[in-house]
CSV table of C-alpha atoms and ligand atoms in Angstrom, one decimal:
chain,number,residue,atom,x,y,z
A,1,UNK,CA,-240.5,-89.4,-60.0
A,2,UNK,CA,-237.9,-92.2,-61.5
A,3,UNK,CA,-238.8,-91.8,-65.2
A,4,UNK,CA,-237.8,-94.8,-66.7
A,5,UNK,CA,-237.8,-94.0,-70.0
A,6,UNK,CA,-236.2,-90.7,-69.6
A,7,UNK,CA,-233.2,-92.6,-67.5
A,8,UNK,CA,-232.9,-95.1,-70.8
A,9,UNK,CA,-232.4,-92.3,-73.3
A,10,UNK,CA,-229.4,-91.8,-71.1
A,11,UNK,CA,-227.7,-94.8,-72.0
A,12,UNK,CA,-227.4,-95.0,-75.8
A,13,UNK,CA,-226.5,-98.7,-76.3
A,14,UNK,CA,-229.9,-99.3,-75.2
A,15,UNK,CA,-231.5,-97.6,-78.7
A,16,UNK,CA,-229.6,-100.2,-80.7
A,17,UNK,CA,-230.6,-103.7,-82.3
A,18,UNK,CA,-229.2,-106.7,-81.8
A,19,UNK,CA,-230.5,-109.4,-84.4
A,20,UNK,CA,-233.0,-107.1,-85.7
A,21,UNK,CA,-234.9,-106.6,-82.3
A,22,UNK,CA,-234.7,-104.3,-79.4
A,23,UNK,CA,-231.9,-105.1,-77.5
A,24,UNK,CA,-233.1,-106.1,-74.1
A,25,UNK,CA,-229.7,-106.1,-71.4
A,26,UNK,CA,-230.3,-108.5,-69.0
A,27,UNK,CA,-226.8,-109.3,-68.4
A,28,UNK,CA,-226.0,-106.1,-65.8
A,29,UNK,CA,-224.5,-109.0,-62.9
A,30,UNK,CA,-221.5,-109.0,-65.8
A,31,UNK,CA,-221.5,-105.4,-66.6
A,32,UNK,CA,-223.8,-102.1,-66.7
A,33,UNK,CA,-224.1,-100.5,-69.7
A,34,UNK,CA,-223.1,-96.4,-69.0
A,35,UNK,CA,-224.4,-93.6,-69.3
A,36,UNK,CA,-223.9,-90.5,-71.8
A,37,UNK,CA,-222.2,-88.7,-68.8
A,38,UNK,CA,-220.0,-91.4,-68.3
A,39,UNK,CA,-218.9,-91.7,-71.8
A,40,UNK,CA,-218.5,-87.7,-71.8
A,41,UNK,CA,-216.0,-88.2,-68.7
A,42,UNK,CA,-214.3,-90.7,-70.8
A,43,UNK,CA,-213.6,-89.2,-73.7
A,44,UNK,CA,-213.2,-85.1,-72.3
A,45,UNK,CA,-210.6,-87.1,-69.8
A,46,UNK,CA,-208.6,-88.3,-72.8
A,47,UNK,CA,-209.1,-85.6,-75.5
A,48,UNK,CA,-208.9,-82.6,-73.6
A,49,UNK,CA,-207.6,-83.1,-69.9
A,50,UNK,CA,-205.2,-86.2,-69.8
A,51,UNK,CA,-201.6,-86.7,-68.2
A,52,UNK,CA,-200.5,-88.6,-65.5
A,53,UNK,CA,-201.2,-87.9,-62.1
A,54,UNK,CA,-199.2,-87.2,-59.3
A,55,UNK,CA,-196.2,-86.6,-61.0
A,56,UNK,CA,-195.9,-83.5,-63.0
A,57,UNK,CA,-196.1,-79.6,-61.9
A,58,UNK,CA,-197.5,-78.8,-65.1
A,59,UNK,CA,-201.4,-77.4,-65.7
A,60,UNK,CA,-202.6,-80.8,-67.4
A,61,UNK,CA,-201.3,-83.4,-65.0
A,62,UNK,CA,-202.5,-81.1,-62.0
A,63,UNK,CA,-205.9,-80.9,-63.8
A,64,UNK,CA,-205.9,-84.7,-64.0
A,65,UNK,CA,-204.7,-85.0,-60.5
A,66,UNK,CA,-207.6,-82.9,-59.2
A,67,UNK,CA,-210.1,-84.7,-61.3
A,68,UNK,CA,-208.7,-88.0,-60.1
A,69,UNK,CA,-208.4,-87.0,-56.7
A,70,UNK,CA,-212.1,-85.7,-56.5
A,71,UNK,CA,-213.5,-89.4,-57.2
A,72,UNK,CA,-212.2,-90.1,-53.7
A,73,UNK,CA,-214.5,-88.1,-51.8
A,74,UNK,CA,-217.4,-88.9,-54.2
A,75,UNK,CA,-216.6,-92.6,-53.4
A,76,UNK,CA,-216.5,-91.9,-50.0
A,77,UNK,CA,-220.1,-90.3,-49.9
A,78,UNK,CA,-221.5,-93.0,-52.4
A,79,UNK,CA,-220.2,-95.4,-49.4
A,80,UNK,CA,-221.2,-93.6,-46.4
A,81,UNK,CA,-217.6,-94.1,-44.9
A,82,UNK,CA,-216.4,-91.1,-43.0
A,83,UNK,CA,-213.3,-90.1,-45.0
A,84,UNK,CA,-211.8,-89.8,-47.9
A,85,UNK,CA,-208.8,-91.6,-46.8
A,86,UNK,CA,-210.4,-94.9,-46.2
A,87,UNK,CA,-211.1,-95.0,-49.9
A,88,UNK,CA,-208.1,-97.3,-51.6
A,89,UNK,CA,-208.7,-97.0,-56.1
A,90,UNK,CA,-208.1,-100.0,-57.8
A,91,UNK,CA,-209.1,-101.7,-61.1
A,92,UNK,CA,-212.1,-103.2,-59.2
A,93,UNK,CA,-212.9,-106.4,-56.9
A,94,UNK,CA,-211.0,-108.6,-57.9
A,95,UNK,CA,-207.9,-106.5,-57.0
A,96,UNK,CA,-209.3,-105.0,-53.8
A,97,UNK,CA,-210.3,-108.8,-52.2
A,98,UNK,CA,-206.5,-109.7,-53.5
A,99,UNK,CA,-205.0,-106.9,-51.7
A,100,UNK,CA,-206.6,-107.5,-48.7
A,101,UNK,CA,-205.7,-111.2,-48.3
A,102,UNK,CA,-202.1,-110.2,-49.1
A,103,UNK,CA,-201.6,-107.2,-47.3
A,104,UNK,CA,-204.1,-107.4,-44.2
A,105,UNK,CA,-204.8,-111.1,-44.4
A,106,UNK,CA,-201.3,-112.7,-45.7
A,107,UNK,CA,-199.2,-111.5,-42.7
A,108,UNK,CA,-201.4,-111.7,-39.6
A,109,UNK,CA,-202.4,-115.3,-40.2
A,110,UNK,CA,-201.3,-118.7,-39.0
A,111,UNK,CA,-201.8,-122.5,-39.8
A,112,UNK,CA,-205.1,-123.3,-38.6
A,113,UNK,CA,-206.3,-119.8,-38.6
A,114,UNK,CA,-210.0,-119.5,-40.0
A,115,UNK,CA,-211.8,-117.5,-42.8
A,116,UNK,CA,-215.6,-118.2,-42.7
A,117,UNK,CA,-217.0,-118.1,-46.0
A,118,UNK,CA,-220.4,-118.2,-47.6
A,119,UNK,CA,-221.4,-121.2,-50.4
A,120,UNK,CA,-222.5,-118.5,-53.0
A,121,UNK,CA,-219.5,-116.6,-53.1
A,122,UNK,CA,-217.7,-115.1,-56.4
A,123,UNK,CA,-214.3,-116.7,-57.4
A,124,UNK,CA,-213.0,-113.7,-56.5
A,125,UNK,CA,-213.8,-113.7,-53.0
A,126,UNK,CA,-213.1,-117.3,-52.8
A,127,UNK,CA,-209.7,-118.1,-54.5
A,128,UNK,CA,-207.2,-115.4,-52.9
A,129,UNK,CA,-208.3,-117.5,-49.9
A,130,UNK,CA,-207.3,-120.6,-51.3
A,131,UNK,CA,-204.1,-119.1,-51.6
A,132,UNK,CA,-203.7,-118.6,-47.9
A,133,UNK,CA,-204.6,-122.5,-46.8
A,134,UNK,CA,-202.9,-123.5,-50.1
A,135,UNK,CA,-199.6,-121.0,-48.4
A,136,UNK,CA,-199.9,-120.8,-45.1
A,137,UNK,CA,-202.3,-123.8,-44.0
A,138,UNK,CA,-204.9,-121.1,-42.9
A,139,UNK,CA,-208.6,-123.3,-43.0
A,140,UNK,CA,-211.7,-122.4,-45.1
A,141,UNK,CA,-215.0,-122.5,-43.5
A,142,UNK,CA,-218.3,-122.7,-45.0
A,143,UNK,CA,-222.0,-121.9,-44.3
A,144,UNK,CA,-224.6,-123.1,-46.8
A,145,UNK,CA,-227.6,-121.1,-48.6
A,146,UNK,CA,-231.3,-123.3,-47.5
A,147,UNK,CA,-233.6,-124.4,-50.2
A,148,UNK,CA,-234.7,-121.1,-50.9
A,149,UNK,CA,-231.3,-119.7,-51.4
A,150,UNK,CA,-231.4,-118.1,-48.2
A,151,UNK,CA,-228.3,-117.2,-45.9
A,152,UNK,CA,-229.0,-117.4,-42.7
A,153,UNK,CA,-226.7,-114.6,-40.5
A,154,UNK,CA,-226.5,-116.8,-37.5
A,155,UNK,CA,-225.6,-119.7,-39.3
A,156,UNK,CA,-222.7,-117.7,-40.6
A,157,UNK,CA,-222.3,-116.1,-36.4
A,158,UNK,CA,-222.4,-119.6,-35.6
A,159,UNK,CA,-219.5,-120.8,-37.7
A,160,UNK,CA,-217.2,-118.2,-35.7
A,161,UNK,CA,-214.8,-119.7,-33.7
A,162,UNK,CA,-211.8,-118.9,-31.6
A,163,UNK,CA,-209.5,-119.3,-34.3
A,164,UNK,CA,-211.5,-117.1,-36.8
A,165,UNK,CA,-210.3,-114.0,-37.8
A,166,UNK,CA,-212.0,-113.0,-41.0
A,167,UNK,CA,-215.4,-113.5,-42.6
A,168,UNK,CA,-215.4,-113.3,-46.2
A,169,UNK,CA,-218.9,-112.5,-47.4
A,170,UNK,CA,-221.1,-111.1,-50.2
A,171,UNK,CA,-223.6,-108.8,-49.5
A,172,UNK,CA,-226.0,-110.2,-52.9
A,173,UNK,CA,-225.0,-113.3,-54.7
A,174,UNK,CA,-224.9,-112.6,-57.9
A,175,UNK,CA,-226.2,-116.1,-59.0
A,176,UNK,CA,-229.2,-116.3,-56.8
A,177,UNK,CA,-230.1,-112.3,-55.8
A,178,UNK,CA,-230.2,-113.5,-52.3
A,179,UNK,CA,-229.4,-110.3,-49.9
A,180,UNK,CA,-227.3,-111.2,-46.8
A,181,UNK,CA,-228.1,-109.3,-43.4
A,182,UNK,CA,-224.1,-107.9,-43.3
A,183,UNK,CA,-224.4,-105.6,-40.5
A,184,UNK,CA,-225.9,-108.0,-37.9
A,185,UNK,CA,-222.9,-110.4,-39.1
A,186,UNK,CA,-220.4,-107.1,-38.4
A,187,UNK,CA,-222.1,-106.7,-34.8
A,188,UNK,CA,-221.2,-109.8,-33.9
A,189,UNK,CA,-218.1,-110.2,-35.7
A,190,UNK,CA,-216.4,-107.0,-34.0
A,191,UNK,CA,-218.1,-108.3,-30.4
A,192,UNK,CA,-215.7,-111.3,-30.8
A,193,UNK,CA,-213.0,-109.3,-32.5
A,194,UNK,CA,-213.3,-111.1,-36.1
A,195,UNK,CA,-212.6,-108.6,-39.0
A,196,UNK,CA,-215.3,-108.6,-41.7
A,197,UNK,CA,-214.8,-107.9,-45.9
A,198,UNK,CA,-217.6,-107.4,-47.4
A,199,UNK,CA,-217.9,-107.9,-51.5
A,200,UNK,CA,-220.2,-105.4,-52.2
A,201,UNK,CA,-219.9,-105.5,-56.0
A,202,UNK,CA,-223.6,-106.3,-56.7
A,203,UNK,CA,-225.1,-105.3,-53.5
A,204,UNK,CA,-223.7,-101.5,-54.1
A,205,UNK,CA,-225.1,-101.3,-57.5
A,206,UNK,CA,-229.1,-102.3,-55.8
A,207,UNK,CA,-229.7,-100.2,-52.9
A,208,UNK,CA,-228.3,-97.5,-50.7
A,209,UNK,CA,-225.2,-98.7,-49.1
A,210,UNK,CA,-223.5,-97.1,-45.5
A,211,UNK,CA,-220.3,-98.6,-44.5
A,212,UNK,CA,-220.2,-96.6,-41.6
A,213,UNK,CA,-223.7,-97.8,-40.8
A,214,UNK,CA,-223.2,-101.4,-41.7
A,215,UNK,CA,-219.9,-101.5,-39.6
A,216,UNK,CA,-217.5,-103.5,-41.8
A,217,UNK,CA,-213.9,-103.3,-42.3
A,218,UNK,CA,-213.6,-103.7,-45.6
A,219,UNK,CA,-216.0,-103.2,-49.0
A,220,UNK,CA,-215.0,-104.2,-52.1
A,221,UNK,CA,-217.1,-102.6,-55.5
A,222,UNK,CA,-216.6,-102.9,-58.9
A,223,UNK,CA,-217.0,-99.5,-61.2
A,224,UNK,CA,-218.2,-101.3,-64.7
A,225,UNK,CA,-221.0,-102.9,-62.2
A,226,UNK,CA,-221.9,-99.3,-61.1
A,227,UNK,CA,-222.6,-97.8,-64.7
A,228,UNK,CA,-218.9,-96.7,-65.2
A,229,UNK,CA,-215.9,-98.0,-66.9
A,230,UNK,CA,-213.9,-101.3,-67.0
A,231,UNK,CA,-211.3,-101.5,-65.2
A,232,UNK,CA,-212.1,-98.8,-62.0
A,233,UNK,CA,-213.3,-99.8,-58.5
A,234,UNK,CA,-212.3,-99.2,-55.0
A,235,UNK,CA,-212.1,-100.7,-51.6
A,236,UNK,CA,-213.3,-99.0,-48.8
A,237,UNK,CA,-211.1,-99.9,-45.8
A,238,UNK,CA,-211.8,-98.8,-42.1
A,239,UNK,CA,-208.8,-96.8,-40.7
A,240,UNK,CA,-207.7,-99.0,-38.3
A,241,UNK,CA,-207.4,-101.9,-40.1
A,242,UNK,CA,-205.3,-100.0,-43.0
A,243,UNK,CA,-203.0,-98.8,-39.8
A,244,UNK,CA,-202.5,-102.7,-39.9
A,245,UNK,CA,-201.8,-103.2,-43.6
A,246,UNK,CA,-198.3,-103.9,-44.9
A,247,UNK,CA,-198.3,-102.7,-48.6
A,248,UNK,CA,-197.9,-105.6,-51.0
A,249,UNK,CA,-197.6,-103.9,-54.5
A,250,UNK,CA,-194.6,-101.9,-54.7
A,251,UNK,CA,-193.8,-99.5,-57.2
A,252,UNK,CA,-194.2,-95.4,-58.0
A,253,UNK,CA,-196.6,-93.1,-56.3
A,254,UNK,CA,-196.5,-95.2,-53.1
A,255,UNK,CA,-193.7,-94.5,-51.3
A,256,UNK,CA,-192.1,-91.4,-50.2
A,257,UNK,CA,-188.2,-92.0,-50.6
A,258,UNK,CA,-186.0,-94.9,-52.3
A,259,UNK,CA,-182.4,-95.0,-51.5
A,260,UNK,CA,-180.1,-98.1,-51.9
A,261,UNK,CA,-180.8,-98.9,-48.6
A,262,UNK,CA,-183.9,-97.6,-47.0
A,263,UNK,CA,-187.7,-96.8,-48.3
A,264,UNK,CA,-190.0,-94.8,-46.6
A,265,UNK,CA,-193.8,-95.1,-47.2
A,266,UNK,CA,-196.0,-92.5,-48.8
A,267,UNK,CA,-199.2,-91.8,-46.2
A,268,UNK,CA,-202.2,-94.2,-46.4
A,269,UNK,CA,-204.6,-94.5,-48.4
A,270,UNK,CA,-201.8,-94.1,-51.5
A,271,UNK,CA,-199.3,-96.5,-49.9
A,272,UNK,CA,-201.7,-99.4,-51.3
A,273,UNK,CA,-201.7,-97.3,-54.9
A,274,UNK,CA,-198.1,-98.3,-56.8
A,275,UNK,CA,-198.1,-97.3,-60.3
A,276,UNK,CA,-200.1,-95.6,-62.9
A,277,UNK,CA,-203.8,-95.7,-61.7
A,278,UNK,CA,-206.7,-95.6,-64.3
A,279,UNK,CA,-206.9,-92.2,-64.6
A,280,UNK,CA,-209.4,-91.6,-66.9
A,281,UNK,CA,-211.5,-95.0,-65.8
A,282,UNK,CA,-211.3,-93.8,-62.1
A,283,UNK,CA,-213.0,-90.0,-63.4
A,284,UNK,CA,-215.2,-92.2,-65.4
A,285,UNK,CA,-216.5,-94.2,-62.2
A,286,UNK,CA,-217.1,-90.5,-60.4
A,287,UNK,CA,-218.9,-89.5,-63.2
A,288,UNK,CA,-221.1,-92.9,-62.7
A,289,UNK,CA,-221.4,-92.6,-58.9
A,290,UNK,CA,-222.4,-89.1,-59.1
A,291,UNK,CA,-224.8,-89.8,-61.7
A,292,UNK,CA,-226.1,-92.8,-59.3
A,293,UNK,CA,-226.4,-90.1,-56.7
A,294,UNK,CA,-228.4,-88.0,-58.8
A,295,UNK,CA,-231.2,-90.5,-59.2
A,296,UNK,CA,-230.9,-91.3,-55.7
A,297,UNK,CA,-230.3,-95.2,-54.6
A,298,UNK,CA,-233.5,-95.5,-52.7
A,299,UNK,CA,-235.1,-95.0,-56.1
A,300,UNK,CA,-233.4,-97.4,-57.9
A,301,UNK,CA,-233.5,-100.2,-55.2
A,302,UNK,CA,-237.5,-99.2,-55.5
A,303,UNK,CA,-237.6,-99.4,-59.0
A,304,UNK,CA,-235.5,-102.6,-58.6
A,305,UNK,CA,-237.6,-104.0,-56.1
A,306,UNK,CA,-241.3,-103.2,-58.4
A,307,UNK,CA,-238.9,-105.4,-61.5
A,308,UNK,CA,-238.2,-108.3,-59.2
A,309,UNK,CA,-241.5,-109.0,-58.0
A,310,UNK,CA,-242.8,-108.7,-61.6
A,311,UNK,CA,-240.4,-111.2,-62.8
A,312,UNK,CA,-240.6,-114.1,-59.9
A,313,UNK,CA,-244.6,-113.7,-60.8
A,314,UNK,CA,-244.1,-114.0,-64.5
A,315,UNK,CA,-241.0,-116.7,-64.2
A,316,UNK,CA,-242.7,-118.7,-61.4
A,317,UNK,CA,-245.8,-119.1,-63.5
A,318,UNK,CA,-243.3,-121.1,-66.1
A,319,UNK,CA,-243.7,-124.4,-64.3
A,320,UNK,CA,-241.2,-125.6,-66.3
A,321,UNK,CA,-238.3,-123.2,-65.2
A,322,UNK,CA,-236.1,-124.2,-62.7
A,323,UNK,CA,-235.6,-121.1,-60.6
A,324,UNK,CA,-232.8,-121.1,-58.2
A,325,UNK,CA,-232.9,-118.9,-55.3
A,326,UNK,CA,-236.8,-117.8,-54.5
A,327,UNK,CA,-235.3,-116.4,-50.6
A,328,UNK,CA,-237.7,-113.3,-49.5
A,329,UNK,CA,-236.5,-109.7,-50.6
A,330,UNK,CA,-234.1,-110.9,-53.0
A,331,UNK,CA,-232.5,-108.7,-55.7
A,332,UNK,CA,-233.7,-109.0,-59.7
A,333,UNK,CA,-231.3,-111.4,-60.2
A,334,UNK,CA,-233.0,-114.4,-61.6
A,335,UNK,CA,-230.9,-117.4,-62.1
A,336,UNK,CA,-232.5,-120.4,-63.9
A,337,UNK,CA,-232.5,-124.3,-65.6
A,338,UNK,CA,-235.4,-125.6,-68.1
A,339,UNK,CA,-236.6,-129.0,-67.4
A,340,UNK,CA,-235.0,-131.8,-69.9
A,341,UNK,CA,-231.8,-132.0,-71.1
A,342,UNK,CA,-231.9,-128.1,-72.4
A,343,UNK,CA,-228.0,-127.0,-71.6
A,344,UNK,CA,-228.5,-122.7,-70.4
A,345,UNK,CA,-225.8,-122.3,-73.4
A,346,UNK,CA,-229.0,-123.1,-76.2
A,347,UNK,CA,-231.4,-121.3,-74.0
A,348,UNK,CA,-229.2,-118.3,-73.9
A,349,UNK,CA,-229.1,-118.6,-77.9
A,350,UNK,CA,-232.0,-118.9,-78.2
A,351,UNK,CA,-233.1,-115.4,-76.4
A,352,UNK,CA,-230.2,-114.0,-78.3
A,353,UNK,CA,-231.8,-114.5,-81.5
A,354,UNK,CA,-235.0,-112.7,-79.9
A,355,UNK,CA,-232.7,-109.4,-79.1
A,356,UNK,CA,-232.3,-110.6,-75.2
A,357,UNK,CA,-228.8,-110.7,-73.4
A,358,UNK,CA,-228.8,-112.9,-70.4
A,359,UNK,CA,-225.3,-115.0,-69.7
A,360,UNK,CA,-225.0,-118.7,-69.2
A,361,UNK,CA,-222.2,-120.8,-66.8
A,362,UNK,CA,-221.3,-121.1,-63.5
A,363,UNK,CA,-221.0,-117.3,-63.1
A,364,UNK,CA,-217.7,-117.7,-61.3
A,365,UNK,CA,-219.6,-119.2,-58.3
A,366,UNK,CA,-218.9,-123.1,-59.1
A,367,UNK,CA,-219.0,-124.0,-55.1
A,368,UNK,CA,-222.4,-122.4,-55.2
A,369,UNK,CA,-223.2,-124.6,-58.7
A,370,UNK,CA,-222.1,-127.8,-56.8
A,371,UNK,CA,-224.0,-126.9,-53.7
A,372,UNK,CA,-227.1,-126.6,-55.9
A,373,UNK,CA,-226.2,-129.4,-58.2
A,374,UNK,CA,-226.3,-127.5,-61.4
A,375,UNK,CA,-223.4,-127.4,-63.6
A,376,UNK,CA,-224.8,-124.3,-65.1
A,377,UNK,CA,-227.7,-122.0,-65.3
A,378,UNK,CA,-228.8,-119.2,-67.8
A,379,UNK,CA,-229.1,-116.2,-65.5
A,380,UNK,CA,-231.1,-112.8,-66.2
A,381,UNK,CA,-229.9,-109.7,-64.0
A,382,UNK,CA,-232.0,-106.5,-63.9
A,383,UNK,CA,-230.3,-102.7,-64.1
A,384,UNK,CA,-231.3,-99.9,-63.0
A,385,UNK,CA,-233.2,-99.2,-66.7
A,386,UNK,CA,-235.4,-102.4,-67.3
A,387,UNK,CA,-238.4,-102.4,-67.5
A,388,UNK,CA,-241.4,-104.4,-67.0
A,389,UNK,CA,-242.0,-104.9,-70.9
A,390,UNK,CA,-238.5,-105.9,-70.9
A,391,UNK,CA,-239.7,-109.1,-68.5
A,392,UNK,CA,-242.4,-110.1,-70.9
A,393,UNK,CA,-240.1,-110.2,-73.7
A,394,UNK,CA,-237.7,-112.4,-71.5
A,395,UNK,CA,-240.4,-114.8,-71.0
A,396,UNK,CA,-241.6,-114.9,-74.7
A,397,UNK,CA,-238.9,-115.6,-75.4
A,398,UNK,CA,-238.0,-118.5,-72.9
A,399,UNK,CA,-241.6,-120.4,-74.2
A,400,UNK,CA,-240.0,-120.3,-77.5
A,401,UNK,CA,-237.1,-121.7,-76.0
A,402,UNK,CA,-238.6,-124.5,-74.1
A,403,UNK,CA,-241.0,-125.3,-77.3
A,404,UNK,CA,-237.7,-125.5,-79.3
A,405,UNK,CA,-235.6,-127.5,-76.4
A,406,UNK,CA,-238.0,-128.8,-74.1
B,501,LIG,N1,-218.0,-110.4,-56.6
B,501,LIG,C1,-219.2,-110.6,-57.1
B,501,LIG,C2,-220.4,-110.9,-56.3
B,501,LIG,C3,-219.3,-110.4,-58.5
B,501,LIG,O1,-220.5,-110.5,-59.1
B,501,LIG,C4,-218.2,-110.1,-59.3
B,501,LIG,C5,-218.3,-110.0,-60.8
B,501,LIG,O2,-219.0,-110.7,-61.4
B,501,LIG,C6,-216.9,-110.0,-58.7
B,501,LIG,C7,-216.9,-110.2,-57.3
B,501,LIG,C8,-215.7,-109.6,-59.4
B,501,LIG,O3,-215.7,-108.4,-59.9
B,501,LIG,P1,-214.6,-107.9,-60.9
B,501,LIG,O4,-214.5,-108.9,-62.0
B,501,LIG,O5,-215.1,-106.6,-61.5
B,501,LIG,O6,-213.3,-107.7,-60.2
């Protein structure tokens, strides 16, 4: 049984106050909050087992090496993918969509080349594609969300043409909560011989996830999204398209020998690793898959599902709430405007006050906040330990907001 109380004691952050109430976190689209295990990881990785990896023949840098090395395969089995080796570290997304557009992407593309993209995309799988047209005259092209905040797959199938070669595309906006039917878009995609990424940083965190299943080439996640630290992530990559990677950061660790002359590669999936990883954030994000694991994703995404219907009955019954994105099955991400000239910067003040963290802005998806005409919208994202309590306070304290604002 998924014991919801028993899973918050494991997160201590969520016994504390803020502003002399119960801290409510609604702001897990920006970050999870982690639990005890990973914050054990974190601090046993630094005060009893850290060195550097790789590098030494000594016991604690092979202790750290192992450790380190082990979050591979539990990455691997979080994902679904079939090895180990199609598992790249990074320091999350951001740097996995960035390597892929300069190391896959970059030198396979010409002027007039296309990357299909969806409206409610994140900045970071939007700009490192601007850099290609801006560089290499490569053309962006984009499908729109329906009133609903829908995607459509076929509208995205249908925007495939014979000079496409990537679709760029998240699996859950993180604005909206709208899921995106990725595997029928990779069916198609690999029938006409287009490679698709996937950005998988909030669709991982919801629901079971399968690359292997799913059939894309690429999936990008984000560990401090997935309960573990800053500054860890990884990118799964399908083997054949890392065969057709050119390594773009150089440095230590990924190459095999340096002369004046010549350099020879270290073996994939470390050719795409230069430098000193984040060791102890990388055992950190194990520690948070495998903790994941433990609960079981299925349980979560049911858990998940119960808060979401909760909340779009409680915030629809607000008929002065501007909810954006109502499409069917979509995540508890609830993005949101009040009617009048309220700005989501006072309304998210406003809940503050009342102990509730929800963030306001464009949340990095400003095509999406132009497609929708908003400039901004206060927007309250559900973890894996909310509760339904938790949504009654949230809309508390929005009628104060709206009787102080409105
Ligand atoms: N993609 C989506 C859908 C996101 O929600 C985020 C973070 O908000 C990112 C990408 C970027 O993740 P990171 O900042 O961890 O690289």
């Amino acid at each position: 049984m998924y014991d919801v109380a028993k899973i918050r004691a494991d997160f201590p952050i969520l016994a504390r106050e803020v502003n002399g109430k119960p801290l409510v976190y609604l702001d897990n689209g920006a970050s999870a909050q982690k639990p005890q295990v990973v914050i054990d990881a974190v601090t046993r990785g630094y005060a009893e087992e850290y060195a550097n990896v790789h590098r030494g023949l000594h016991y604690l840098s092979n202790l750290a090496t192992d450790k380190y090395e082990a979050v591979r395969g539990i990455v691997a089995r979080f994902l679904g993918a079939a090895s180990e080796d199609e598992i790249i570290f990074n320091s999350g997304t951001t740097e996995g969509i960035n390597m892929v557009a300069y190391a896959w992407a970059a030198p396979r593309m010409q002027a007039g080349d296309e990357i299909v993209l969806s409206v409610m995309e994140h900045h970071a799988n939007i700009v490192p594609w601007h850099f290609l047209r801006e560089r290499q005259g490569v053309e962006l092209k984009w499908v729109d969300t329906d009133a609903t905040g829908a995607l459509d797959a076929e509208k995205v199938i249908a925007a495939i043409g014979p000079k496409t070669k990537l679709i760029a595309i998240t699996q859950l906006s993180n604005v909206l909560g709208t899921q995106v039917d990725v595997a029928r878009i990779c069916q198609v995609a690999h029938e006409k011989g287009v490679a698709v990424l996937v950005d998988g940083s909030q669709g991982a965190v919801h629901a079971p996830v399968n690359v292997a299943e799913m059939g894309c080439d690429f999936y990008a996640i984000t560990g401090h999204k997935l309960y573990g630290p800053s500054g860890s992530g990884a990118i799964y990559v399908k083997r054949e398209r890392m065969d057709e990677m050119q390594p773009f950061m150089g440095g230590g660790d990924m190459i095999r020998d340096v002369s004046k002359d010549v350099i020879t590669y270290n073996d994939p999936p470390m050719k795409f690793e230069a430098g000193t990883p984040g060791i102890v954030q990388t055992i950190g994000f194990g520690a948070a898959l495998e903790y994941l694991m433990e609960l079981g994703m299925k349980n979560v995404a049911k858990h998940e599902a119960d808060l979401a219907a909760y909340a779009s009955e409680r915030l629809t019954g607000l008929n002065w709430l501007g909810l954006q994105g109502t499409a069917p099955g979509k995540a508890a991400i609830f993005s949101f405007t009040m009617e009048g000239t309220a700005h989501a910067h006072d309304i998210s003040t406003i809940l503050d006050k009342k102990g509730v963290a929800v963030r306001a802005g464009h949340h990095c998806a400003q095509p999406l906040m132009q497609h929708l005409g908003v400039s901004a919208t206060c927007r309250a994202s559900f973890g894996l330990y909310n509760t339904r309590e938790e949504v009654d306070v949230l809309v508390d304290a929005l009628e104060l907001a709206h009787s102080l604002l409105g």
